[in-house]
């Protein structure tokens, strides 16, 4: 698509149905440019124009709404965790039509890749039942991911290094494959379809097995020159703090991610706390040492968000991830540390929590596939 067509398309994805006049106003394109962008997409069936009888003017040409035909194409989104793979079949509007969860028995690429291929084939069969082609496959994975080359440089939870994932999966499935960092993928979905709709500058901070951050600046998801923009999990806030797997001390992730919390809880209790559910139970029962661990985690997250607000100046920070299960234990620390570290008007940034099921991460992967599809020349029949 041309840049204008892509802009029109994403505007209609997030805000449609809209009249062409409304599209021109939102995109700041001329009416002629909007018409030029819309025409080929309508001819291919990706956009539909209808008649709004209620809005029909008494005189003159009617202002007909235009919208994206979600059923015109399908996409597969896959989220890989250290324990399972979540896969979804989504339409062009990123609505989930089918979903699958498969537990992993191993983490090596040669063990994970056949599972991905089998899931893709299963969802391709489901797509045949809809009578619609699958136009792309998105894969979301934690860590340092080179989206342009489709290479997983380093994924700490899987312990993968320099895996050419897009090439391998593309060869196995015969689909265009987009591989991206999981938090960036989720940020794309939030920008187009979630809490970030209509926001030009916002951040998504995910709390759980790791600490992630996706950034939207001037309406675009930012990855940076080297693909690691937004890595607040590796801000070193305490040089005397616990050792992080990245090699530094006192990183946000080494204090506030689930594994760090579990390690600190075990140290505080001197007991064998087996998992996060047990740690939460101890905290809620009033154990002072355990509650202090969570309080420190909240303070660390809040300070990191304050630094983020100072540097980026977002209008909104969304906090999500499985770590929200402990939000009642960390919320005060987040709020107070954010207020103390955010400078001046940066403190006006709205901070909200948004619990999201794991299917949403796979939906984010599908959103990156839609994004790649829109930026390619392969949308033509």
Short mmCIF file of C-alpha atoms in Angstrom, two decimals:
data_model
loop_
_atom_site.label_atom_id
_atom_site.label_comp_id
_atom_site.label_asym_id
_atom_site.label_seq_id
_atom_site.Cartn_x
_atom_site.Cartn_y
_atom_site.Cartn_z
CA UNK A 1 0.00 0.00 0.00
CA UNK A 2 1.04 3.59 -0.45
CA UNK A 3 1.66 5.52 2.79
CA UNK A 4 -1.64 7.37 2.27
CA UNK A 5 -3.55 4.12 1.73
CA UNK A 6 -1.97 2.59 4.83
CA UNK A 7 -2.91 5.66 6.89
CA UNK A 8 -6.49 5.58 5.63
CA UNK A 9 -6.73 1.86 6.25
CA UNK A 10 -5.44 2.01 9.84
CA UNK A 11 -7.72 4.97 10.56
CA UNK A 12 -10.72 2.96 9.39
CA UNK A 13 -9.53 -0.09 11.35
CA UNK A 14 -9.44 1.88 14.60
CA UNK A 15 -12.29 4.36 14.12
CA UNK A 16 -14.50 3.17 11.28
CA UNK A 17 -17.07 3.31 9.88
CA UNK A 18 -16.26 6.87 8.78
CA UNK A 19 -17.29 9.03 5.89
CA UNK A 20 -14.55 10.08 3.51
CA UNK A 21 -14.81 13.59 4.91
CA UNK A 22 -14.22 12.24 8.42
CA UNK A 23 -11.28 10.17 7.17
CA UNK A 24 -9.76 13.28 5.58
CA UNK A 25 -10.18 15.21 8.83
CA UNK A 26 -8.60 12.50 10.97
CA UNK A 27 -5.70 11.79 8.60
CA UNK A 28 -5.20 15.40 7.48
CA UNK A 29 -5.18 14.20 3.88
CA UNK A 30 -7.02 16.04 1.16
CA UNK A 31 -10.40 14.63 0.05
CA UNK A 32 -8.82 13.80 -3.31
CA UNK A 33 -6.00 11.86 -1.60
CA UNK A 34 -8.53 9.93 0.49
CA UNK A 35 -10.54 9.01 -2.60
CA UNK A 36 -7.38 7.90 -4.39
CA UNK A 37 -6.36 5.75 -1.41
CA UNK A 38 -9.80 4.23 -0.90
CA UNK A 39 -10.56 3.29 -4.52
CA UNK A 40 -8.17 0.32 -5.02
CA UNK A 41 -8.90 -1.06 -1.55
CA UNK A 42 -12.61 -1.01 -2.33
CA UNK A 43 -12.02 -2.69 -5.68
CA UNK A 44 -10.17 -5.50 -3.88
CA UNK A 45 -12.95 -5.80 -1.29
CA UNK A 46 -10.96 -4.77 1.76
CA UNK A 47 -13.05 -1.64 2.23
CA UNK A 48 -16.83 -1.41 1.92
CA UNK A 49 -18.96 1.67 1.37
CA UNK A 50 -22.55 1.72 2.58
CA UNK A 51 -25.47 4.07 2.82
CA UNK A 52 -26.38 5.68 6.14
CA UNK A 53 -30.02 6.54 5.61
CA UNK A 54 -30.19 8.38 8.95
CA UNK A 55 -27.35 10.67 7.91
CA UNK A 56 -28.61 11.29 4.38
CA UNK A 57 -28.77 15.08 3.79
CA UNK A 58 -31.91 16.68 2.48
CA UNK A 59 -30.03 17.95 -0.56
CA UNK A 60 -26.71 17.14 -2.16
CA UNK A 61 -24.66 13.97 -2.37
CA UNK A 62 -25.07 11.57 0.61
CA UNK A 63 -22.12 11.13 2.94
CA UNK A 64 -21.71 7.34 2.88
CA UNK A 65 -19.64 5.60 5.57
CA UNK A 66 -16.67 3.44 4.67
CA UNK A 67 -15.40 0.54 6.78
CA UNK A 68 -13.01 -2.41 6.72
CA UNK A 69 -14.53 -5.74 5.69
CA UNK A 70 -13.03 -7.88 8.44
CA UNK A 71 -14.04 -11.13 6.79
CA UNK A 72 -12.10 -10.39 3.61
CA UNK A 73 -8.83 -11.87 4.94
CA UNK A 74 -7.56 -13.97 7.83
CA UNK A 75 -4.30 -13.94 9.79
CA UNK A 76 -2.67 -16.27 12.28
CA UNK A 77 -1.07 -14.94 15.46
CA UNK A 78 1.21 -16.99 17.69
CA UNK A 79 2.58 -16.12 21.13
CA UNK A 80 5.45 -18.29 22.37
CA UNK A 81 6.07 -18.46 26.12
CA UNK A 82 8.50 -20.62 28.04
CA UNK A 83 5.71 -23.12 28.77
CA UNK A 84 3.15 -22.98 25.99
CA UNK A 85 2.15 -21.67 22.61
CA UNK A 86 -1.06 -19.68 22.15
CA UNK A 87 -2.35 -19.38 18.61
CA UNK A 88 -5.30 -17.46 17.19
CA UNK A 89 -7.00 -17.14 13.84
CA UNK A 90 -8.04 -13.50 13.44
CA UNK A 91 -9.81 -11.57 10.72
CA UNK A 92 -8.72 -8.35 9.06
CA UNK A 93 -10.17 -6.34 11.97
CA UNK A 94 -8.15 -8.53 14.36
CA UNK A 95 -11.24 -10.19 15.81
CA UNK A 96 -10.37 -13.66 17.09
CA UNK A 97 -12.25 -16.41 15.25
CA UNK A 98 -10.45 -19.45 16.71
CA UNK A 99 -7.84 -19.99 19.44
CA UNK A 100 -5.58 -22.82 20.55
CA UNK A 101 -3.29 -23.50 23.55
CA UNK A 102 -0.57 -26.16 23.42
CA UNK A 103 1.80 -26.97 26.27
CA UNK A 104 5.48 -27.22 25.38
CA UNK A 105 7.47 -30.28 26.43
CA UNK A 106 10.79 -28.61 25.60
CA UNK A 107 12.19 -25.19 24.75
CA UNK A 108 14.78 -25.96 22.09
CA UNK A 109 13.93 -24.62 18.62
CA UNK A 110 13.81 -28.14 17.16
CA UNK A 111 11.15 -29.02 19.75
CA UNK A 112 9.11 -25.80 19.44
CA UNK A 113 9.09 -25.35 15.66
CA UNK A 114 7.14 -28.57 14.85
CA UNK A 115 4.49 -27.47 17.36
CA UNK A 116 4.20 -24.10 15.59
CA UNK A 117 3.93 -25.77 12.19
CA UNK A 118 1.23 -28.19 13.40
CA UNK A 119 -0.78 -25.33 14.94
CA UNK A 120 -0.54 -23.29 11.75
CA UNK A 121 -1.76 -26.22 9.65
CA UNK A 122 -4.66 -26.74 12.05
CA UNK A 123 -5.69 -23.08 11.77
CA UNK A 124 -5.24 -23.12 7.99
CA UNK A 125 -7.79 -25.94 7.91
CA UNK A 126 -10.13 -23.83 10.04
CA UNK A 127 -9.64 -20.95 7.59
CA UNK A 128 -10.69 -23.21 4.72
CA UNK A 129 -14.00 -23.61 6.54
CA UNK A 130 -14.48 -19.83 6.40
CA UNK A 131 -13.65 -19.84 2.71
CA UNK A 132 -11.09 -17.05 3.21
CA UNK A 133 -7.34 -17.06 2.60
CA UNK A 134 -4.81 -16.63 5.38
CA UNK A 135 -2.66 -13.70 4.29
CA UNK A 136 0.03 -13.73 6.95
CA UNK A 137 1.41 -15.19 10.14
CA UNK A 138 2.67 -13.16 13.09
CA UNK A 139 4.84 -14.60 15.87
CA UNK A 140 5.39 -12.78 19.16
CA UNK A 141 8.24 -13.76 21.45
CA UNK A 142 9.91 -12.12 24.43
CA UNK A 143 13.40 -10.70 24.21
CA UNK A 144 15.57 -9.02 21.61
CA UNK A 145 13.90 -9.55 18.24
CA UNK A 146 14.99 -8.14 14.88
CA UNK A 147 11.67 -7.72 13.10
CA UNK A 148 13.19 -6.57 9.82
CA UNK A 149 15.24 -9.77 9.44
CA UNK A 150 12.83 -12.01 11.36
CA UNK A 151 15.57 -13.15 13.74
CA UNK A 152 15.29 -13.83 17.47
CA UNK A 153 18.60 -12.43 18.67
CA UNK A 154 18.07 -13.46 22.28
CA UNK A 155 15.02 -14.72 24.17
CA UNK A 156 15.89 -15.23 27.86
CA UNK A 157 12.92 -17.42 28.79
CA UNK A 158 13.54 -19.81 25.89
CA UNK A 159 17.31 -19.32 25.89
CA UNK A 160 17.28 -18.86 22.11
CA UNK A 161 20.08 -17.00 20.36
CA UNK A 162 20.19 -15.92 16.72
CA UNK A 163 17.29 -18.09 15.53
CA UNK A 164 16.11 -17.08 11.99
CA UNK A 165 12.51 -17.79 12.98
CA UNK A 166 10.72 -16.00 10.12
CA UNK A 167 12.75 -17.85 7.50
CA UNK A 168 12.30 -21.26 9.11
CA UNK A 169 8.56 -20.93 9.75
CA UNK A 170 7.96 -19.24 6.40
CA UNK A 171 9.59 -22.17 4.59
CA UNK A 172 7.57 -24.68 6.62
CA UNK A 173 4.19 -22.95 6.20
CA UNK A 174 4.51 -21.09 2.87
CA UNK A 175 3.11 -17.97 4.57
CA UNK A 176 4.56 -14.46 4.92
CA UNK A 177 5.89 -14.42 8.50
CA UNK A 178 6.42 -11.45 10.81
CA UNK A 179 8.39 -12.00 14.01
CA UNK A 180 8.37 -9.30 16.68
CA UNK A 181 8.95 -8.72 20.36
CA UNK A 182 5.81 -9.74 22.24
CA UNK A 183 5.31 -6.44 24.06
CA UNK A 184 5.70 -4.44 20.84
CA UNK A 185 3.16 -6.74 19.19
CA UNK A 186 0.70 -6.23 22.04
CA UNK A 187 1.30 -2.48 21.75
CA UNK A 188 0.28 -2.58 18.07
CA UNK A 189 -2.99 -4.26 19.04
CA UNK A 190 -3.63 -1.79 21.86
CA UNK A 191 -2.90 1.12 19.52
CA UNK A 192 -5.31 -0.04 16.84
CA UNK A 193 -8.02 -1.81 18.82
CA UNK A 194 -7.54 -1.30 22.57
CA UNK A 195 -6.96 1.35 25.22
CA UNK A 196 -4.54 3.24 22.96
CA UNK A 197 -7.06 4.01 20.21
CA UNK A 198 -6.99 7.73 19.51
CA UNK A 199 -3.79 8.26 21.52
CA UNK A 200 -0.75 9.60 19.69
CA UNK A 201 1.68 9.13 22.58
CA UNK A 202 1.36 6.32 25.10
CA UNK A 203 3.29 3.47 26.67
CA UNK A 204 2.33 -0.10 27.53
CA UNK A 205 4.19 -1.58 30.51
CA UNK A 206 3.84 -5.31 31.08
CA UNK A 207 4.56 -6.89 34.44
CA UNK A 208 4.99 -10.61 35.02
CA UNK A 209 7.70 -13.09 34.06
CA UNK A 210 9.61 -10.04 32.82
CA UNK A 211 9.11 -6.28 32.69
CA UNK A 212 8.36 -5.06 29.17
CA UNK A 213 7.48 -1.74 27.60
CA UNK A 214 6.03 -0.77 24.24
CA UNK A 215 6.09 2.85 23.07
CA UNK A 216 3.86 4.80 20.71
CA UNK A 217 5.27 8.19 19.72
CA UNK A 218 3.48 10.52 17.29
CA UNK A 219 1.11 7.71 16.40
CA UNK A 220 3.77 5.11 15.58
CA UNK A 221 5.02 2.10 17.54
CA UNK A 222 8.71 2.76 18.18
CA UNK A 223 11.35 0.04 18.12
CA UNK A 224 14.44 2.25 17.90
CA UNK A 225 17.52 1.96 15.70
CA UNK A 226 18.48 -1.38 17.24
CA UNK A 227 15.03 -2.75 18.12
CA UNK A 228 15.29 -2.37 21.89
CA UNK A 229 13.47 0.92 22.54
CA UNK A 230 11.45 0.85 25.75
CA UNK A 231 13.57 -1.66 27.67
CA UNK A 232 12.68 -0.22 31.07
CA UNK A 233 13.05 -3.67 32.57
CA UNK A 234 16.79 -3.17 32.38
CA UNK A 235 16.96 0.26 33.92
CA UNK A 236 19.45 -0.21 36.76
CA UNK A 237 17.78 1.63 39.64
CA UNK A 238 19.83 0.17 42.49
CA UNK A 239 23.55 -0.43 41.78
CA UNK A 240 23.74 -2.48 44.99
CA UNK A 241 20.61 -4.45 44.20
CA UNK A 242 20.17 -8.06 43.08
CA UNK A 243 22.03 -9.36 40.05
CA UNK A 244 19.99 -9.35 36.83
CA UNK A 245 20.32 -11.97 34.10
CA UNK A 246 21.53 -9.16 31.82
CA UNK A 247 24.65 -8.82 33.98
CA UNK A 248 23.78 -5.55 35.74
CA UNK A 249 22.54 -5.07 39.29
CA UNK A 250 19.29 -3.60 40.55
CA UNK A 251 17.43 -3.68 37.24
CA UNK A 252 13.66 -3.21 37.42
CA UNK A 253 13.28 -6.80 36.22
CA UNK A 254 15.66 -8.10 38.91
CA UNK A 255 13.42 -6.56 41.60
CA UNK A 256 9.86 -6.52 40.26
CA UNK A 257 9.47 -9.43 37.79
CA UNK A 258 7.79 -12.58 39.09
CA UNK A 259 10.98 -14.70 39.35
CA UNK A 260 12.70 -11.91 41.32
CA UNK A 261 9.73 -11.54 43.64
CA UNK A 262 9.59 -15.29 44.22
CA UNK A 263 13.33 -15.40 45.00
CA UNK A 264 13.01 -12.49 47.45
CA UNK A 265 9.95 -14.04 49.11
CA UNK A 266 11.86 -17.28 49.67
CA UNK A 267 14.73 -15.32 51.19
CA UNK A 268 12.35 -13.35 53.42
CA UNK A 269 10.52 -16.41 54.74
CA UNK A 270 13.40 -18.86 54.87
CA UNK A 271 10.93 -21.39 53.53
CA UNK A 272 10.22 -23.28 50.35
CA UNK A 273 7.61 -21.10 48.66
CA UNK A 274 6.88 -23.04 45.51
CA UNK A 275 5.18 -20.53 43.21
CA UNK A 276 3.69 -17.05 42.84
CA UNK A 277 0.26 -18.21 44.01
CA UNK A 278 1.77 -19.25 47.35
CA UNK A 279 3.72 -15.99 47.57
CA UNK A 280 0.51 -14.03 46.98
CA UNK A 281 -1.30 -16.06 49.62
CA UNK A 282 1.41 -15.27 52.17
CA UNK A 283 1.29 -11.57 51.33
CA UNK A 284 -2.49 -11.45 51.63
CA UNK A 285 -2.29 -13.26 54.97
CA UNK A 286 -0.26 -10.31 56.27
CA UNK A 287 3.29 -11.68 56.35
CA UNK A 288 5.31 -8.46 56.80
CA UNK A 289 8.47 -9.69 55.05
CA UNK A 290 6.55 -10.83 52.00
CA UNK A 291 4.49 -7.65 51.86
CA UNK A 292 7.74 -5.67 51.95
CA UNK A 293 8.97 -7.60 48.89
CA UNK A 294 5.83 -6.60 46.97
CA UNK A 295 6.03 -3.02 48.22
CA UNK A 296 9.59 -2.72 46.91
CA UNK A 297 8.49 -4.18 43.57
CA UNK A 298 5.71 -1.59 43.30
CA UNK A 299 8.06 1.24 44.19
CA UNK A 300 10.53 0.09 41.54
CA UNK A 301 7.86 -0.13 38.83
CA UNK A 302 6.49 3.29 39.79
CA UNK A 303 9.94 4.87 39.64
CA UNK A 304 10.59 3.33 36.21
CA UNK A 305 7.26 4.66 34.92
CA UNK A 306 8.14 8.08 36.32
CA UNK A 307 11.45 8.05 34.41
CA UNK A 308 9.55 6.97 31.31
CA UNK A 309 7.12 9.87 31.73
CA UNK A 310 10.00 12.32 32.12
CA UNK A 311 11.72 11.13 28.94
CA UNK A 312 8.75 10.43 26.66
CA UNK A 313 5.97 12.61 28.08
CA UNK A 314 3.14 10.17 27.22
CA UNK A 315 -0.50 11.03 27.78
CA UNK A 316 -1.17 7.49 29.02
CA UNK A 317 0.70 4.54 30.53
CA UNK A 318 -1.13 1.20 30.45
CA UNK A 319 0.01 -1.44 32.94
CA UNK A 320 -0.83 -5.03 31.99
CA UNK A 321 0.50 -8.57 32.29
CA UNK A 322 0.02 -11.52 34.61
CA UNK A 323 1.70 -9.56 37.40
CA UNK A 324 -1.54 -7.60 37.83
CA UNK A 325 -2.71 -10.46 40.04
CA UNK A 326 -0.68 -8.73 42.76
CA UNK A 327 -1.76 -5.20 41.88
CA UNK A 328 -3.45 -4.57 45.23
CA UNK A 329 -0.07 -5.23 46.88
CA UNK A 330 2.00 -2.98 44.59
CA UNK A 331 -0.43 -0.23 43.59
CA UNK A 332 0.40 2.13 46.45
CA UNK A 333 4.12 1.82 45.78
CA UNK A 334 3.61 2.39 42.06
CA UNK A 335 1.46 5.46 42.66
CA UNK A 336 3.72 7.07 45.27
CA UNK A 337 7.00 6.38 43.44
CA UNK A 338 5.54 7.63 40.15
CA UNK A 339 4.37 10.86 41.78
CA UNK A 340 7.79 11.36 43.40
CA UNK A 341 9.86 10.69 40.27
CA UNK A 342 7.70 12.27 37.54
CA UNK A 343 8.88 15.83 36.94
CA UNK A 344 6.46 18.74 36.62
CA UNK A 345 3.65 18.22 34.14
CA UNK A 346 4.90 14.70 33.34
CA UNK A 347 2.98 13.69 36.48
CA UNK A 348 -0.26 14.51 34.61
CA UNK A 349 0.23 11.30 32.63
CA UNK A 350 -2.73 8.98 33.16
CA UNK A 351 -1.67 5.57 34.56
CA UNK A 352 -4.24 2.79 34.12
CA UNK A 353 -4.30 -0.96 34.62
CA UNK A 354 -5.66 -3.27 31.95
CA UNK A 355 -5.78 -7.02 32.60
CA UNK A 356 -5.44 -8.94 29.33
CA UNK A 357 -5.75 -12.70 28.75
CA UNK A 358 -2.88 -14.48 26.99
CA UNK A 359 -4.97 -14.70 23.80
CA UNK A 360 -4.49 -10.94 23.52
CA UNK A 361 -0.73 -11.46 23.13
CA UNK A 362 -1.38 -13.83 20.22
CA UNK A 363 -3.86 -11.30 18.85
CA UNK A 364 -1.02 -8.77 19.01
CA UNK A 365 1.05 -11.13 16.87
CA UNK A 366 -1.81 -11.26 14.37
CA UNK A 367 -1.91 -7.44 14.41
CA UNK A 368 1.77 -7.34 13.35
CA UNK A 369 0.93 -9.68 10.48
CA UNK A 370 -1.87 -7.32 9.42
CA UNK A 371 0.58 -4.43 9.72
CA UNK A 372 3.09 -6.19 7.46
CA UNK A 373 0.33 -7.11 5.01
CA UNK A 374 -0.72 -3.47 4.77
CA UNK A 375 2.85 -2.39 4.16
CA UNK A 376 3.49 -4.92 1.40
CA UNK A 377 2.49 -5.24 -2.22
CA UNK A 378 0.94 -8.66 -1.63
CA UNK A 379 -2.54 -7.43 -0.77
CA UNK A 380 -3.51 -7.54 -4.42
CA UNK A 381 -5.21 -10.63 -5.78
#
